[in-house]
Amino acid sequence: MRREWSIAMKGTASTMYNPTDLFRYGGLTALGLALAASGQGGQAIEPLSQAARSQPDNWQVLNALGVALEQAGRPAQARERFTQALLLAPTEPSVLSNLGLSYALAGEPERAEDFLRRAIAIEGASAQVRQ
């Protein structure tokens, strides 16, 4: 089963990353985002990790790295990155949603519900987050 993860850049949540946007971001970030958005999380980890090291305060990169780690079967590390992103962007629906989904997949429904409810309560949350 393919899981849908939310990769947000500049406030727009999407599981499909628009290739025309690749020019807006650094090469490593763009490569990692494109790989993660296409479901190739394992390959996205290294470029996104490098981008996160050079941009430690960029919640979008941390969120995308969390998605890649989750896709690669490393959920505990993914939740660490989602949590870091959440500290930087506490009202970002895509981060809250991703963290909630990760907890749900880990068998922690109460924690999952808390994050998912917070995500959908935010005005402007995408239809994808509200699903």
PDB file of N, CA, C and O in Angstrom, residues 7 9 16-38 48:
ATOM      1  N   ILE A   7       4.583  16.822   1.536  1.00  0.00           N
ATOM      2  CA  ILE A   7       5.832  17.551   1.434  1.00  0.00           C
ATOM      3  C   ILE A   7       5.455  19.000   1.159  1.00  0.00           C
ATOM      4  O   ILE A   7       4.839  19.300   0.150  1.00  0.00           O
ATOM      5  N   MET A   9       6.417  23.004   0.690  1.00  0.00           N
ATOM      6  CA  MET A   9       7.421  24.024   0.392  1.00  0.00           C
ATOM      7  C   MET A   9       6.674  25.347   0.250  1.00  0.00           C
ATOM      8  O   MET A   9       5.663  25.419  -0.439  1.00  0.00           O
ATOM      9  N   MET A  16       2.924  15.502  -4.754  1.00  0.00           N
ATOM     10  CA  MET A  16       3.573  15.587  -6.054  1.00  0.00           C
ATOM     11  C   MET A  16       4.345  16.896  -6.082  1.00  0.00           C
ATOM     12  O   MET A  16       3.761  17.967  -5.966  1.00  0.00           O
ATOM     13  N   TYR A  17       5.631  16.813  -6.229  1.00  0.00           N
ATOM     14  CA  TYR A  17       6.445  18.020  -6.239  1.00  0.00           C
ATOM     15  C   TYR A  17       6.548  18.510  -7.672  1.00  0.00           C
ATOM     16  O   TYR A  17       6.900  17.771  -8.573  1.00  0.00           O
ATOM     17  N   ASN A  18       6.227  19.744  -7.925  1.00  0.00           N
ATOM     18  CA  ASN A  18       6.225  20.325  -9.257  1.00  0.00           C
ATOM     19  C   ASN A  18       7.664  20.505  -9.740  1.00  0.00           C
ATOM     20  O   ASN A  18       8.416  21.284  -9.160  1.00  0.00           O
ATOM     21  N   PRO A  19       8.057  19.821 -10.816  1.00  0.00           N
ATOM     22  CA  PRO A  19       9.441  19.925 -11.296  1.00  0.00           C
ATOM     23  C   PRO A  19       9.858  21.343 -11.657  1.00  0.00           C
ATOM     24  O   PRO A  19      11.037  21.675 -11.582  1.00  0.00           O
ATOM     25  N   THR A  20       8.917  22.196 -12.045  1.00  0.00           N
ATOM     26  CA  THR A  20       9.293  23.569 -12.384  1.00  0.00           C
ATOM     27  C   THR A  20       9.741  24.354 -11.159  1.00  0.00           C
ATOM     28  O   THR A  20      10.409  25.372 -11.289  1.00  0.00           O
ATOM     29  N   ASP A  21       9.412  23.862  -9.963  1.00  0.00           N
ATOM     30  CA  ASP A  21       9.832  24.538  -8.733  1.00  0.00           C
ATOM     31  C   ASP A  21      11.264  24.183  -8.326  1.00  0.00           C
ATOM     32  O   ASP A  21      11.793  24.753  -7.388  1.00  0.00           O
ATOM     33  N   LEU A  22      11.881  23.230  -9.017  1.00  0.00           N
ATOM     34  CA  LEU A  22      13.219  22.790  -8.626  1.00  0.00           C
ATOM     35  C   LEU A  22      14.225  23.935  -8.647  1.00  0.00           C
ATOM     36  O   LEU A  22      15.206  23.919  -7.921  1.00  0.00           O
ATOM     37  N   PHE A  23      13.989  24.928  -9.472  1.00  0.00           N
ATOM     38  CA  PHE A  23      14.932  26.032  -9.583  1.00  0.00           C
ATOM     39  C   PHE A  23      14.865  26.985  -8.399  1.00  0.00           C
ATOM     40  O   PHE A  23      15.753  27.786  -8.200  1.00  0.00           O
ATOM     41  N   ARG A  24      13.825  26.893  -7.589  1.00  0.00           N
ATOM     42  CA  ARG A  24      13.661  27.798  -6.452  1.00  0.00           C
ATOM     43  C   ARG A  24      14.518  27.404  -5.255  1.00  0.00           C
ATOM     44  O   ARG A  24      14.731  28.205  -4.361  1.00  0.00           O
ATOM     45  N   TYR A  25      14.966  26.181  -5.210  1.00  0.00           N
ATOM     46  CA  TYR A  25      15.642  25.652  -4.037  1.00  0.00           C
ATOM     47  C   TYR A  25      17.042  25.187  -4.419  1.00  0.00           C
ATOM     48  O   TYR A  25      17.341  24.963  -5.577  1.00  0.00           O
ATOM     49  N   GLY A  26      17.905  25.023  -3.416  1.00  0.00           N
ATOM     50  CA  GLY A  26      19.245  24.522  -3.669  1.00  0.00           C
ATOM     51  C   GLY A  26      19.204  23.142  -4.312  1.00  0.00           C
ATOM     52  O   GLY A  26      18.224  22.409  -4.175  1.00  0.00           O
ATOM     53  N   GLY A  27      20.268  22.791  -4.998  1.00  0.00           N
ATOM     54  CA  GLY A  27      20.316  21.536  -5.731  1.00  0.00           C
ATOM     55  C   GLY A  27      20.038  20.309  -4.887  1.00  0.00           C
ATOM     56  O   GLY A  27      19.268  19.436  -5.290  1.00  0.00           O
ATOM     57  N   LEU A  28      20.652  20.206  -3.715  1.00  0.00           N
ATOM     58  CA  LEU A  28      20.436  19.039  -2.860  1.00  0.00           C
ATOM     59  C   LEU A  28      18.995  18.971  -2.371  1.00  0.00           C
ATOM     60  O   LEU A  28      18.384  17.903  -2.358  1.00  0.00           O
ATOM     61  N   THR A  29      18.465  20.112  -1.981  1.00  0.00           N
ATOM     62  CA  THR A  29      17.080  20.152  -1.520  1.00  0.00           C
ATOM     63  C   THR A  29      16.142  19.754  -2.652  1.00  0.00           C
ATOM     64  O   THR A  29      15.245  18.927  -2.466  1.00  0.00           O
ATOM     65  N   ALA A  30      16.352  20.319  -3.819  1.00  0.00           N
ATOM     66  CA  ALA A  30      15.494  20.021  -4.962  1.00  0.00           C
ATOM     67  C   ALA A  30      15.561  18.548  -5.335  1.00  0.00           C
ATOM     68  O   ALA A  30      14.523  17.918  -5.581  1.00  0.00           O
ATOM     69  N   LEU A  31      16.753  17.991  -5.379  1.00  0.00           N
ATOM     70  CA  LEU A  31      16.904  16.572  -5.709  1.00  0.00           C
ATOM     71  C   LEU A  31      16.199  15.713  -4.669  1.00  0.00           C
ATOM     72  O   LEU A  31      15.442  14.801  -5.013  1.00  0.00           O
ATOM     73  N   GLY A  32      16.426  15.992  -3.402  1.00  0.00           N
ATOM     74  CA  GLY A  32      15.794  15.221  -2.334  1.00  0.00           C
ATOM     75  C   GLY A  32      14.283  15.316  -2.370  1.00  0.00           C
ATOM     76  O   GLY A  32      13.577  14.321  -2.203  1.00  0.00           O
ATOM     77  N   LEU A  33      13.769  16.521  -2.612  1.00  0.00           N
ATOM     78  CA  LEU A  33      12.316  16.710  -2.689  1.00  0.00           C
ATOM     79  C   LEU A  33      11.722  15.927  -3.852  1.00  0.00           C
ATOM     80  O   LEU A  33      10.683  15.286  -3.710  1.00  0.00           O
ATOM     81  N   ALA A  34      12.378  15.990  -4.986  1.00  0.00           N
ATOM     82  CA  ALA A  34      11.876  15.270  -6.156  1.00  0.00           C
ATOM     83  C   ALA A  34      11.866  13.766  -5.902  1.00  0.00           C
ATOM     84  O   ALA A  34      10.898  13.074  -6.245  1.00  0.00           O
ATOM     85  N   LEU A  35      12.921  13.248  -5.300  1.00  0.00           N
ATOM     86  CA  LEU A  35      12.989  11.817  -5.008  1.00  0.00           C
ATOM     87  C   LEU A  35      11.928  11.411  -3.985  1.00  0.00           C
ATOM     88  O   LEU A  35      11.238  10.404  -4.169  1.00  0.00           O
ATOM     89  N   ALA A  36      11.794  12.181  -2.913  1.00  0.00           N
ATOM     90  CA  ALA A  36      10.800  11.854  -1.883  1.00  0.00           C
ATOM     91  C   ALA A  36       9.383  11.939  -2.446  1.00  0.00           C
ATOM     92  O   ALA A  36       8.549  11.076  -2.167  1.00  0.00           O
ATOM     93  N   ALA A  37       9.116  12.957  -3.254  1.00  0.00           N
ATOM     94  CA  ALA A  37       7.780  13.121  -3.819  1.00  0.00           C
ATOM     95  C   ALA A  37       7.424  11.992  -4.773  1.00  0.00           C
ATOM     96  O   ALA A  37       6.251  11.667  -4.940  1.00  0.00           O
ATOM     97  N   SER A  38       8.442  11.363  -5.363  1.00  0.00           N
ATOM     98  CA  SER A  38       8.176  10.255  -6.273  1.00  0.00           C
ATOM     99  C   SER A  38       8.233   8.904  -5.560  1.00  0.00           C
ATOM    100  O   SER A  38       8.200   7.865  -6.206  1.00  0.00           O
ATOM    101  N   LEU A  48      18.801  15.146   1.231  1.00  0.00           N
ATOM    102  CA  LEU A  48      18.037  15.929   2.211  1.00  0.00           C
ATOM    103  C   LEU A  48      18.786  16.057   3.532  1.00  0.00           C
ATOM    104  O   LEU A  48      18.687  17.086   4.193  1.00  0.00           O
TER     105      LEU A  48
END
